[in-house]
Amino acid sequence: MFRDTSAFHDWFADRGRENAYRVTRTPLDRLDGWHFDTGTTNLVHRSGRFYSIEGLEVSTDHREVETWTQPIILQPEIGILGILVKEFDGVPHCLMQAKMEPGNVNVLQLSPTVQATRSNYTRVHQGNAVPYLEYFVAPRRGRVVFDALQSEQGSWFLNKRNRNMIVEVTEDVELRDDFCWLTFEQLGELLREDNLVNMDSRTVLSGLPFLDRPGGAEFGGPAAHHTEELLSWFTEARSRYRLDRRTLPLAQVRGWVRDDELIRHESGRYFEVVGVDVQASNREVTSWSQPMIKPSDRGVIAFLARWIDGTFHVLVQARTEAGTSDVVEMSPTVNCIPSNYRGSPVSQRPRYLDQVLMAPASKVLLDVVHSEEGGRFYHAENRYLVVEVDEDFPVEVPADFVWMTPEQLVGFVRYGNYVNVAARCLLTCMNVGRRVPERALLA
Amino acid sequence: MFRDTSAFHDWFADRGRENAYRVTRTPLDRLDGWHFDTGTTNLVHRSGRFYSIEGLEVSTDHREVETWTQPIILQPEIGILGILVKEFDGVPHCLMQAKMEPGNVNVLQLSPTVQATRSNYTRVHQGNAVPYLEYFVAPRRGRVVFDALQSEQGSWFLNKRNRNMIVEVTEDVELRDDFCWLTFEQLGELLREDNLVNMDSRTVLSGLPFLDRPGGAEFGGPAAHHTEELLSWFTEARSRYRLDRRTLPLAQVRGWVRDDELIRHESGRYFEVVGVDVQASNREVTSWSQPMIKPSDRGVIAFLARWIDGTFHVLVQARTEAGTSDVVEMSPTVNCIPSNYRGSPVSQRPRYLDQVLMAPASKVLLDVVHSEEGGRFYHAENRYLVVEVDEDFPVEVPADFVWMTPEQLVGFVRYGNYVNVAARCLLTCMNVGRRVPERALLA
């Protein structure tokens, strides 16, 4: 237990000193254990496990262009991301872990209690068992607060999902090295710091509101739209649009170039596929190599927000990405890498992007940089923003958008494949420790 | 408006006399407009539209056998099944249609207000439009009560979904030939008659409980399990099991034989693919031919039900079918064609089937025969049952099963891909007009 976050920071810095990590960029054709398969041309591990980088052809009527090809990660197995919660002196705490991931800009970030691939929990690595995994695998002790299959980055992963779980226990829990207990308020503070609370933590914490509502009471007070209207808006979008995908041999993606070093788009946009060699003193396996996705630039993940009849609402987008498993998911108002659109005609720029980027400081309710999953994405940072708009901003919005309360959006998080990872992470930044819309209320 | 269901029956019989229908079994190789494609060997329409019969290879760890191949219907487009609701003298009525479908044993059944394929509604503004379709296509008048993408028969359809909608209006609605207004009580009575209320009506009516709960209040009183526990049970099943599918050329399905007449399994089990020529005086197109799936025998769709601490519960199964889009859906306790298992070892008989079939009459709360969708399935009947078990029946059940209240199950109907078509149809038989568990209460 920490009396404040500065005590946490001392502990966290200590964790960094206790353990030795080294991440080295390595050409793809010299990655130990990985090769471009002579038949499929895909980048695969010699064991046939973990994941692979393949080609994907996308055809849709719901993006800037109608069709494109790209490299994409295929990892069909479902991992577990789990956070253990326990009350101390009547205050609930989350068991968090100081964990290195090779893609993190700062190597060490705060991860969930458990971050286990299926290979982990079926012991494929034959490394050390994953600590605390027993709380998340049936039959388990404790009360399940939240348990849903949730999608991950659709731009880089095809149909990827992980199981997000929160389990509450009352029994004594042994505190192991690299783990700590944090209150929701402390987590709320740490979520205001750049690149500290990792993506896996953020997505799981989006289910934290269910801790107090085991019966599953409907969320939210007066809202611009009933739940049925929101569901109908979403069903309409899933029915209206088309998303067809076909995997391709990696060598057949058009517009991408591969040299010995890496794979990149000929325009320099979007992302690169790069390789790393990793050494870590406190991981199940102490050294390994792997390919990763390195985005071309920092992205923006933002909600426009406004008060409607005295209730705080955010503007949700029905968004299609290459790897979205069911045509659309509920996304932040803006979710893109702005520099990908440099020089694009206005009609192709993401809607509301300029509104977010040009907002005066007084209207910015949240502004923090976080990393995407450091196990697959290399130096992948997004600026998470909540920007308040004036009351003259229309309540009537284009068909792909709808105003809902954050509580209504949390209600959809309960069900898989409704809310995308960017929206879940942004909700967590807003909700945990309840910082937004507090500032708006005070203003 | 009918003063009672006997007045309805007079009208319905009249509808049958007013219109002329003829359905003739025809060999597959003489179906007008359809042919076995020389390349793919699949059974397709010359326009490339409507649907096709292809081959499917299934591999799973969640059925009686690990792998099999079968013919299956592919129809990727999403149709609309919609029911219009309007109050007369304070009593809500549903607008239903007397509609012929070639697969119905009795030709004419009661269908939703609108049953439209995408091909139907994309020419909505041209001639011969589907009546009342404007109430279900945006921008629409009226209040959306229920709007969800719902799966259909996974044994015969690959990943097939339709959009189920209920829309309430207050304005005057013109009553056209072949349409009638029915109260929920009248529908409840008609649902007790064999082969009258068609499958499309039954699945849409499963959303009727949302009419009174626009805010989406949580369903159900005290239940054996919280919503979070039920979601966790379901997430566990979706994570634990594997379902891999691969489409095959139809000619490559193993164990199936095709002659000029039809396609059947060499054992005579499961189903046949047959052809029909159809003539109908009151359909958009007055004559056509089509292939259909004809099951080998009548099926059983049944809930075991029991009171737990004074609350009525049904036993829900996490079930995998060949065409299930996401590994499992919530299904009735039993959902099979019993004669497919004649002579099978006990270990391969569907669990609880014998309990359903051997139940004493006093324990049978519901027992009615209904048809599956007559537009694709030929003489496909199922016996819909709810069978009460004694209080000594265990509350602890195998991992694939869970007790929930019908209200909890209705709550999941709101979200697509949770509750399968058999469970939705059975819920409708139980809920509309509220007949079950009334009888159990009186007993």
mmCIF file of N, CA, C and O in Angstrom, chain A residues 128-202:
data_model
loop_
_atom_site.group_PDB
_atom_site.id
_atom_site.type_symbol
_atom_site.label_atom_id
_atom_site.label_comp_id
_atom_site.label_asym_id
_atom_site.label_seq_id
_atom_site.Cartn_x
_atom_site.Cartn_y
_atom_site.Cartn_z
ATOM 1 N N ASN A 128 8.320 -20.106 -16.226
ATOM 2 C CA ASN A 128 7.693 -20.101 -14.915
ATOM 3 C C ASN A 128 6.202 -19.877 -15.097
ATOM 4 O O ASN A 128 5.774 -19.199 -16.009
ATOM 5 N N ALA A 129 5.434 -20.440 -14.205
ATOM 6 C CA ALA A 129 3.992 -20.245 -14.286
ATOM 7 C C ALA A 129 3.674 -18.756 -14.124
ATOM 8 O O ALA A 129 4.420 -18.015 -13.499
ATOM 9 N N VAL A 130 2.563 -18.315 -14.680
ATOM 10 C CA VAL A 130 2.168 -16.918 -14.559
ATOM 11 C C VAL A 130 1.601 -16.684 -13.156
ATOM 12 O O VAL A 130 0.641 -17.350 -12.764
ATOM 13 N N PRO A 131 2.170 -15.752 -12.389
ATOM 14 C CA PRO A 131 1.667 -15.526 -11.032
ATOM 15 C C PRO A 131 0.204 -15.092 -11.029
ATOM 16 O O PRO A 131 -0.204 -14.337 -11.918
ATOM 17 N N TYR A 132 -0.536 -15.553 -10.069
ATOM 18 C CA TYR A 132 -1.947 -15.174 -9.838
ATOM 19 C C TYR A 132 -2.914 -15.692 -10.914
ATOM 20 O O TYR A 132 -4.100 -15.387 -10.867
ATOM 21 N N LEU A 133 -2.403 -16.459 -11.867
ATOM 22 C CA LEU A 133 -3.280 -16.937 -12.939
ATOM 23 C C LEU A 133 -4.450 -17.743 -12.380
ATOM 24 O O LEU A 133 -5.551 -17.737 -12.938
ATOM 25 N N GLU A 134 -4.215 -18.421 -11.248
ATOM 26 C CA GLU A 134 -5.258 -19.293 -10.693
ATOM 27 C C GLU A 134 -6.533 -18.528 -10.335
ATOM 28 O O GLU A 134 -7.609 -19.110 -10.278
ATOM 29 N N TYR A 135 -6.431 -17.228 -10.130
ATOM 30 C CA TYR A 135 -7.641 -16.443 -9.815
ATOM 31 C C TYR A 135 -8.527 -16.216 -11.043
ATOM 32 O O TYR A 135 -9.668 -15.779 -10.917
ATOM 33 N N PHE A 136 -7.979 -16.481 -12.212
ATOM 34 C CA PHE A 136 -8.706 -16.145 -13.436
ATOM 35 C C PHE A 136 -9.078 -17.366 -14.275
ATOM 36 O O PHE A 136 -9.688 -17.240 -15.325
ATOM 37 N N VAL A 137 -8.665 -18.545 -13.821
ATOM 38 C CA VAL A 137 -8.943 -19.760 -14.566
ATOM 39 C C VAL A 137 -9.888 -20.627 -13.733
ATOM 40 O O VAL A 137 -9.666 -20.838 -12.551
ATOM 41 N N ALA A 138 -10.962 -21.112 -14.354
ATOM 42 C CA ALA A 138 -11.969 -21.910 -13.649
ATOM 43 C C ALA A 138 -11.386 -23.254 -13.213
ATOM 44 O O ALA A 138 -10.555 -23.800 -13.924
ATOM 45 N N PRO A 139 -11.802 -23.825 -12.077
ATOM 46 C CA PRO A 139 -12.677 -23.198 -11.082
ATOM 47 C C PRO A 139 -11.887 -22.178 -10.271
ATOM 48 O O PRO A 139 -10.753 -22.434 -9.869
ATOM 49 N N ARG A 140 -12.473 -21.011 -10.039
ATOM 50 C CA ARG A 140 -11.712 -19.945 -9.385
ATOM 51 C C ARG A 140 -12.406 -19.490 -8.105
ATOM 52 O O ARG A 140 -13.609 -19.633 -7.950
ATOM 53 N N ARG A 141 -11.600 -18.964 -7.225
ATOM 54 C CA ARG A 141 -12.142 -18.361 -6.015
ATOM 55 C C ARG A 141 -12.468 -16.913 -6.341
ATOM 56 O O ARG A 141 -12.013 -16.363 -7.337
ATOM 57 N N GLY A 142 -13.227 -16.282 -5.509
ATOM 58 C CA GLY A 142 -13.498 -14.861 -5.731
ATOM 59 C C GLY A 142 -14.728 -14.652 -6.595
ATOM 60 O O GLY A 142 -15.273 -15.575 -7.179
ATOM 61 N N ARG A 143 -15.138 -13.395 -6.660
ATOM 62 C CA ARG A 143 -16.352 -13.021 -7.379
ATOM 63 C C ARG A 143 -15.967 -12.367 -8.697
ATOM 64 O O ARG A 143 -15.169 -11.421 -8.734
ATOM 65 N N VAL A 144 -16.532 -12.853 -9.785
ATOM 66 C CA VAL A 144 -16.255 -12.240 -11.080
ATOM 67 C C VAL A 144 -17.071 -10.961 -11.201
ATOM 68 O O VAL A 144 -18.289 -10.971 -11.103
ATOM 69 N N VAL A 145 -16.386 -9.858 -11.404
ATOM 70 C CA VAL A 145 -17.030 -8.542 -11.500
ATOM 71 C C VAL A 145 -17.286 -8.199 -12.964
ATOM 72 O O VAL A 145 -18.272 -7.559 -13.306
ATOM 73 N N PHE A 146 -16.403 -8.670 -13.819
ATOM 74 C CA PHE A 146 -16.421 -8.273 -15.237
ATOM 75 C C PHE A 146 -15.669 -9.353 -15.998
ATOM 76 O O PHE A 146 -14.605 -9.783 -15.572
ATOM 77 N N ASP A 147 -16.245 -9.801 -17.099
ATOM 78 C CA ASP A 147 -15.629 -10.904 -17.857
ATOM 79 C C ASP A 147 -16.187 -10.842 -19.273
ATOM 80 O O ASP A 147 -17.304 -11.288 -19.527
ATOM 81 N N ALA A 148 -15.443 -10.273 -20.192
ATOM 82 C CA ALA A 148 -15.945 -10.093 -21.558
ATOM 83 C C ALA A 148 -14.811 -10.258 -22.560
ATOM 84 O O ALA A 148 -13.665 -9.914 -22.276
ATOM 85 N N LEU A 149 -15.152 -10.788 -23.734
ATOM 86 C CA LEU A 149 -14.189 -10.844 -24.828
ATOM 87 C C LEU A 149 -14.173 -9.481 -25.506
ATOM 88 O O LEU A 149 -15.213 -8.983 -25.916
ATOM 89 N N GLN A 150 -13.004 -8.885 -25.588
ATOM 90 C CA GLN A 150 -12.910 -7.532 -26.132
ATOM 91 C C GLN A 150 -11.920 -7.491 -27.292
ATOM 92 O O GLN A 150 -10.874 -8.122 -27.252
ATOM 93 N N SER A 151 -12.276 -6.722 -28.289
ATOM 94 C CA SER A 151 -11.445 -6.589 -29.481
ATOM 95 C C SER A 151 -10.210 -5.735 -29.195
ATOM 96 O O SER A 151 -10.199 -4.929 -28.272
ATOM 97 N N GLU A 152 -9.174 -5.906 -30.022
ATOM 98 C CA GLU A 152 -7.997 -5.035 -29.916
ATOM 99 C C GLU A 152 -7.835 -4.245 -31.219
ATOM 100 O O GLU A 152 -8.782 -4.171 -32.005
ATOM 101 N N GLN A 153 -6.686 -3.607 -31.419
ATOM 102 C CA GLN A 153 -6.513 -2.654 -32.527
ATOM 103 C C GLN A 153 -6.848 -3.255 -33.890
ATOM 104 O O GLN A 153 -6.090 -4.074 -34.421
ATOM 105 N N GLY A 154 -7.918 -2.791 -34.484
ATOM 106 C CA GLY A 154 -8.362 -3.318 -35.766
ATOM 107 C C GLY A 154 -7.493 -2.910 -36.937
ATOM 108 O O GLY A 154 -7.575 -3.497 -38.013
ATOM 109 N N SER A 155 -6.642 -1.905 -36.750
ATOM 110 C CA SER A 155 -5.772 -1.498 -37.859
ATOM 111 C C SER A 155 -4.577 -2.430 -38.006
ATOM 112 O O SER A 155 -3.976 -2.507 -39.071
ATOM 113 N N TRP A 156 -4.275 -3.131 -36.916
ATOM 114 C CA TRP A 156 -3.038 -3.916 -36.920
ATOM 115 C C TRP A 156 -3.254 -5.404 -36.639
ATOM 116 O O TRP A 156 -2.350 -6.213 -36.834
ATOM 117 N N PHE A 157 -4.434 -5.740 -36.117
ATOM 118 C CA PHE A 157 -4.760 -7.116 -35.740
ATOM 119 C C PHE A 157 -6.003 -7.544 -36.508
ATOM 120 O O PHE A 157 -6.979 -6.770 -36.581
ATOM 121 N N LEU A 158 -6.052 -8.773 -37.023
ATOM 122 C CA LEU A 158 -7.268 -9.279 -37.658
ATOM 123 C C LEU A 158 -8.109 -10.031 -36.627
ATOM 124 O O LEU A 158 -7.677 -11.062 -36.095
ATOM 125 N N ASN A 159 -9.305 -9.511 -36.329
ATOM 126 C CA ASN A 159 -10.269 -10.205 -35.453
ATOM 127 C C ASN A 159 -9.698 -10.583 -34.093
ATOM 128 O O ASN A 159 -10.112 -11.573 -33.499
ATOM 129 N N LYS A 160 -8.736 -9.812 -33.587
ATOM 130 C CA LYS A 160 -8.070 -10.203 -32.340
ATOM 131 C C LYS A 160 -8.934 -9.852 -31.132
ATOM 132 O O LYS A 160 -9.465 -8.743 -31.036
ATOM 133 N N ARG A 161 -9.035 -10.785 -30.214
ATOM 134 C CA ARG A 161 -9.760 -10.526 -28.975
ATOM 135 C C ARG A 161 -8.989 -11.064 -27.781
ATOM 136 O O ARG A 161 -8.275 -12.058 -27.885
ATOM 137 N N ASN A 162 -9.152 -10.408 -26.662
ATOM 138 C CA ASN A 162 -8.674 -10.941 -25.403
ATOM 139 C C ASN A 162 -9.821 -10.950 -24.406
ATOM 140 O O ASN A 162 -10.776 -10.181 -24.524
ATOM 141 N N ARG A 163 -9.674 -11.820 -23.423
ATOM 142 C CA ARG A 163 -10.679 -11.927 -22.383
ATOM 143 C C ARG A 163 -10.305 -10.960 -21.278
ATOM 144 O O ARG A 163 -9.242 -11.081 -20.677
ATOM 145 N N ASN A 164 -11.144 -9.982 -21.021
ATOM 146 C CA ASN A 164 -10.905 -8.966 -19.989
ATOM 147 C C ASN A 164 -11.649 -9.368 -18.731
ATOM 148 O O ASN A 164 -12.868 -9.535 -18.758
ATOM 149 N N MET A 165 -10.924 -9.493 -17.621
ATOM 150 C CA MET A 165 -11.570 -9.965 -16.397
ATOM 151 C C MET A 165 -11.192 -9.113 -15.193
ATOM 152 O O MET A 165 -10.040 -8.706 -15.043
ATOM 153 N N ILE A 166 -12.178 -8.890 -14.328
ATOM 154 C CA ILE A 166 -11.910 -8.327 -13.003
ATOM 155 C C ILE A 166 -12.508 -9.293 -11.993
ATOM 156 O O ILE A 166 -13.671 -9.681 -12.108
ATOM 157 N N VAL A 167 -11.700 -9.718 -11.034
ATOM 158 C CA VAL A 167 -12.145 -10.667 -10.017
ATOM 159 C C VAL A 167 -11.887 -10.051 -8.647
ATOM 160 O O VAL A 167 -10.783 -9.546 -8.386
ATOM 161 N N GLU A 168 -12.910 -10.082 -7.795
ATOM 162 C CA GLU A 168 -12.759 -9.539 -6.446
ATOM 163 C C GLU A 168 -12.601 -10.677 -5.447
ATOM 164 O O GLU A 168 -13.366 -11.639 -5.478
ATOM 165 N N VAL A 169 -11.621 -10.546 -4.578
ATOM 166 C CA VAL A 169 -11.415 -11.570 -3.544
ATOM 167 C C VAL A 169 -11.426 -10.920 -2.167
ATOM 168 O O VAL A 169 -11.203 -9.715 -2.019
ATOM 169 N N THR A 170 -11.705 -11.761 -1.166
ATOM 170 C CA THR A 170 -11.658 -11.283 0.217
ATOM 171 C C THR A 170 -10.529 -11.968 0.972
ATOM 172 O O THR A 170 -10.117 -11.501 2.021
ATOM 173 N N GLU A 171 -10.034 -13.062 0.442
ATOM 174 C CA GLU A 171 -8.977 -13.825 1.124
ATOM 175 C C GLU A 171 -7.639 -13.086 1.076
ATOM 176 O O GLU A 171 -7.455 -12.132 0.309
ATOM 177 N N ASP A 172 -6.692 -13.545 1.907
ATOM 178 C CA ASP A 172 -5.339 -12.994 1.862
ATOM 179 C C ASP A 172 -4.685 -13.333 0.527
ATOM 180 O O ASP A 172 -4.829 -14.448 0.024
ATOM 181 N N VAL A 173 -3.971 -12.369 -0.009
ATOM 182 C CA VAL A 173 -3.281 -12.573 -1.284
ATOM 183 C C VAL A 173 -1.807 -12.260 -1.051
ATOM 184 O O VAL A 173 -1.470 -11.180 -0.570
ATOM 185 N N GLU A 174 -0.968 -13.209 -1.383
ATOM 186 C CA GLU A 174 0.475 -12.983 -1.219
ATOM 187 C C GLU A 174 0.941 -11.900 -2.199
ATOM 188 O O GLU A 174 0.566 -11.922 -3.368
ATOM 189 N N LEU A 175 1.712 -10.926 -1.723
ATOM 190 C CA LEU A 175 2.207 -9.867 -2.600
ATOM 191 C C LEU A 175 3.605 -10.236 -3.092
ATOM 192 O O LEU A 175 4.550 -10.332 -2.305
ATOM 193 N N ARG A 176 3.734 -10.438 -4.382
ATOM 194 C CA ARG A 176 4.999 -10.877 -4.942
ATOM 195 C C ARG A 176 5.802 -9.681 -5.460
ATOM 196 O O ARG A 176 5.276 -8.592 -5.644
ATOM 197 N N ASP A 177 7.080 -9.926 -5.714
ATOM 198 C CA ASP A 177 7.940 -8.893 -6.294
ATOM 199 C C ASP A 177 7.301 -8.341 -7.570
ATOM 200 O O ASP A 177 6.692 -9.091 -8.334
ATOM 201 N N ASP A 178 7.490 -7.069 -7.807
ATOM 202 C CA ASP A 178 7.000 -6.399 -9.016
ATOM 203 C C ASP A 178 5.490 -6.149 -9.009
ATOM 204 O O ASP A 178 4.939 -5.648 -9.994
ATOM 205 N N PHE A 179 4.806 -6.531 -7.925
ATOM 206 C CA PHE A 179 3.358 -6.277 -7.841
ATOM 207 C C PHE A 179 3.073 -5.267 -6.736
ATOM 208 O O PHE A 179 3.824 -5.158 -5.770
ATOM 209 N N CYS A 180 1.983 -4.526 -6.888
ATOM 210 C CA CYS A 180 1.596 -3.569 -5.860
ATOM 211 C C CYS A 180 0.084 -3.391 -5.856
ATOM 212 O O CYS A 180 -0.594 -3.674 -6.844
ATOM 213 N N TRP A 181 -0.455 -2.924 -4.732
ATOM 214 C CA TRP A 181 -1.885 -2.612 -4.624
ATOM 215 C C TRP A 181 -2.090 -1.113 -4.783
ATOM 216 O O TRP A 181 -1.428 -0.318 -4.133
ATOM 217 N N LEU A 182 -3.036 -0.730 -5.620
ATOM 218 C CA LEU A 182 -3.320 0.685 -5.840
ATOM 219 C C LEU A 182 -4.817 0.944 -5.708
ATOM 220 O O LEU A 182 -5.637 0.148 -6.198
ATOM 221 N N THR A 183 -5.178 2.050 -5.084
ATOM 222 C CA THR A 183 -6.596 2.428 -5.004
ATOM 223 C C THR A 183 -7.044 2.996 -6.351
ATOM 224 O O THR A 183 -6.215 3.362 -7.199
ATOM 225 N N PHE A 184 -8.360 3.101 -6.519
ATOM 226 C CA PHE A 184 -8.885 3.672 -7.772
ATOM 227 C C PHE A 184 -8.423 5.123 -7.923
ATOM 228 O O PHE A 184 -8.147 5.588 -9.032
ATOM 229 N N GLU A 185 -8.352 5.838 -6.786
ATOM 230 C CA GLU A 185 -7.940 7.239 -6.851
ATOM 231 C C GLU A 185 -6.484 7.328 -7.299
ATOM 232 O O GLU A 185 -6.125 8.186 -8.117
ATOM 233 N N GLN A 186 -5.641 6.447 -6.745
ATOM 234 C CA GLN A 186 -4.239 6.448 -7.157
ATOM 235 C C GLN A 186 -4.110 6.088 -8.637
ATOM 236 O O GLN A 186 -3.372 6.726 -9.390
ATOM 237 N N LEU A 187 -4.875 5.080 -9.061
ATOM 238 C CA LEU A 187 -4.844 4.725 -10.484
ATOM 239 C C LEU A 187 -5.319 5.890 -11.345
ATOM 240 O O LEU A 187 -4.762 6.154 -12.419
ATOM 241 N N GLY A 188 -6.342 6.594 -10.847
ATOM 242 C CA GLY A 188 -6.840 7.756 -11.581
ATOM 243 C C GLY A 188 -5.752 8.796 -11.760
ATOM 244 O O GLY A 188 -5.594 9.374 -12.840
ATOM 245 N N GLU A 189 -4.974 9.015 -10.714
ATOM 246 C CA GLU A 189 -3.856 9.970 -10.821
ATOM 247 C C GLU A 189 -2.803 9.484 -11.806
ATOM 248 O O GLU A 189 -2.305 10.244 -12.639
ATOM 249 N N LEU A 190 -2.465 8.194 -11.708
ATOM 250 C CA LEU A 190 -1.411 7.647 -12.574
ATOM 251 C C LEU A 190 -1.845 7.622 -14.035
ATOM 252 O O LEU A 190 -1.009 7.718 -14.941
ATOM 253 N N LEU A 191 -3.161 7.512 -14.256
ATOM 254 C CA LEU A 191 -3.670 7.545 -15.640
ATOM 255 C C LEU A 191 -3.502 8.927 -16.265
ATOM 256 O O LEU A 191 -3.650 9.081 -17.476
ATOM 257 N N ARG A 192 -3.218 9.955 -15.426
ATOM 258 C CA ARG A 192 -2.937 11.290 -15.943
ATOM 259 C C ARG A 192 -1.488 11.472 -16.322
ATOM 260 O O ARG A 192 -1.080 12.532 -16.792
ATOM 261 N N GLU A 193 -0.667 10.455 -16.054
ATOM 262 C CA GLU A 193 0.744 10.540 -16.435
ATOM 263 C C GLU A 193 0.950 9.828 -17.766
ATOM 264 O O GLU A 193 0.321 8.811 -18.038
ATOM 265 N N ASP A 194 1.858 10.377 -18.559
ATOM 266 C CA ASP A 194 2.121 9.775 -19.871
ATOM 267 C C ASP A 194 2.770 8.408 -19.727
ATOM 268 O O ASP A 194 3.653 8.198 -18.873
ATOM 269 N N ASN A 195 2.360 7.484 -20.568
ATOM 270 C CA ASN A 195 3.062 6.202 -20.749
ATOM 271 C C ASN A 195 3.366 5.478 -19.448
ATOM 272 O O ASN A 195 4.473 5.015 -19.222
ATOM 273 N N LEU A 196 2.362 5.378 -18.576
ATOM 274 C CA LEU A 196 2.599 4.663 -17.333
ATOM 275 C C LEU A 196 1.649 3.467 -17.185
ATOM 276 O O LEU A 196 2.094 2.339 -16.983
ATOM 277 N N VAL A 197 0.354 3.707 -17.287
ATOM 278 C CA VAL A 197 -0.617 2.618 -17.149
ATOM 279 C C VAL A 197 -0.816 1.998 -18.533
ATOM 280 O O VAL A 197 -1.305 2.664 -19.444
ATOM 281 N N ASN A 198 -0.424 0.743 -18.700
ATOM 282 C CA ASN A 198 -0.382 0.195 -20.063
ATOM 283 C C ASN A 198 -1.767 -0.099 -20.626
ATOM 284 O O ASN A 198 -2.783 -0.011 -19.928
ATOM 285 N N MET A 199 -1.804 -0.411 -21.907
ATOM 286 C CA MET A 199 -3.086 -0.591 -22.591
ATOM 287 C C MET A 199 -3.897 -1.709 -21.988
ATOM 288 O O MET A 199 -5.122 -1.603 -21.838
ATOM 289 N N ASP A 200 -3.230 -2.808 -21.634
ATOM 290 C CA ASP A 200 -3.976 -3.941 -21.091
ATOM 291 C C ASP A 200 -4.665 -3.549 -19.785
ATOM 292 O O ASP A 200 -5.800 -3.948 -19.526
ATOM 293 N N SER A 201 -3.988 -2.739 -18.978
ATOM 294 C CA SER A 201 -4.622 -2.242 -17.758
ATOM 295 C C SER A 201 -5.806 -1.361 -18.091
ATOM 296 O O SER A 201 -6.869 -1.474 -17.493
ATOM 297 N N ARG A 202 -5.616 -0.464 -19.045
ATOM 298 C CA ARG A 202 -6.684 0.490 -19.364
ATOM 299 C C ARG A 202 -7.932 -0.220 -19.869
ATOM 300 O O ARG A 202 -9.051 0.105 -19.472
#
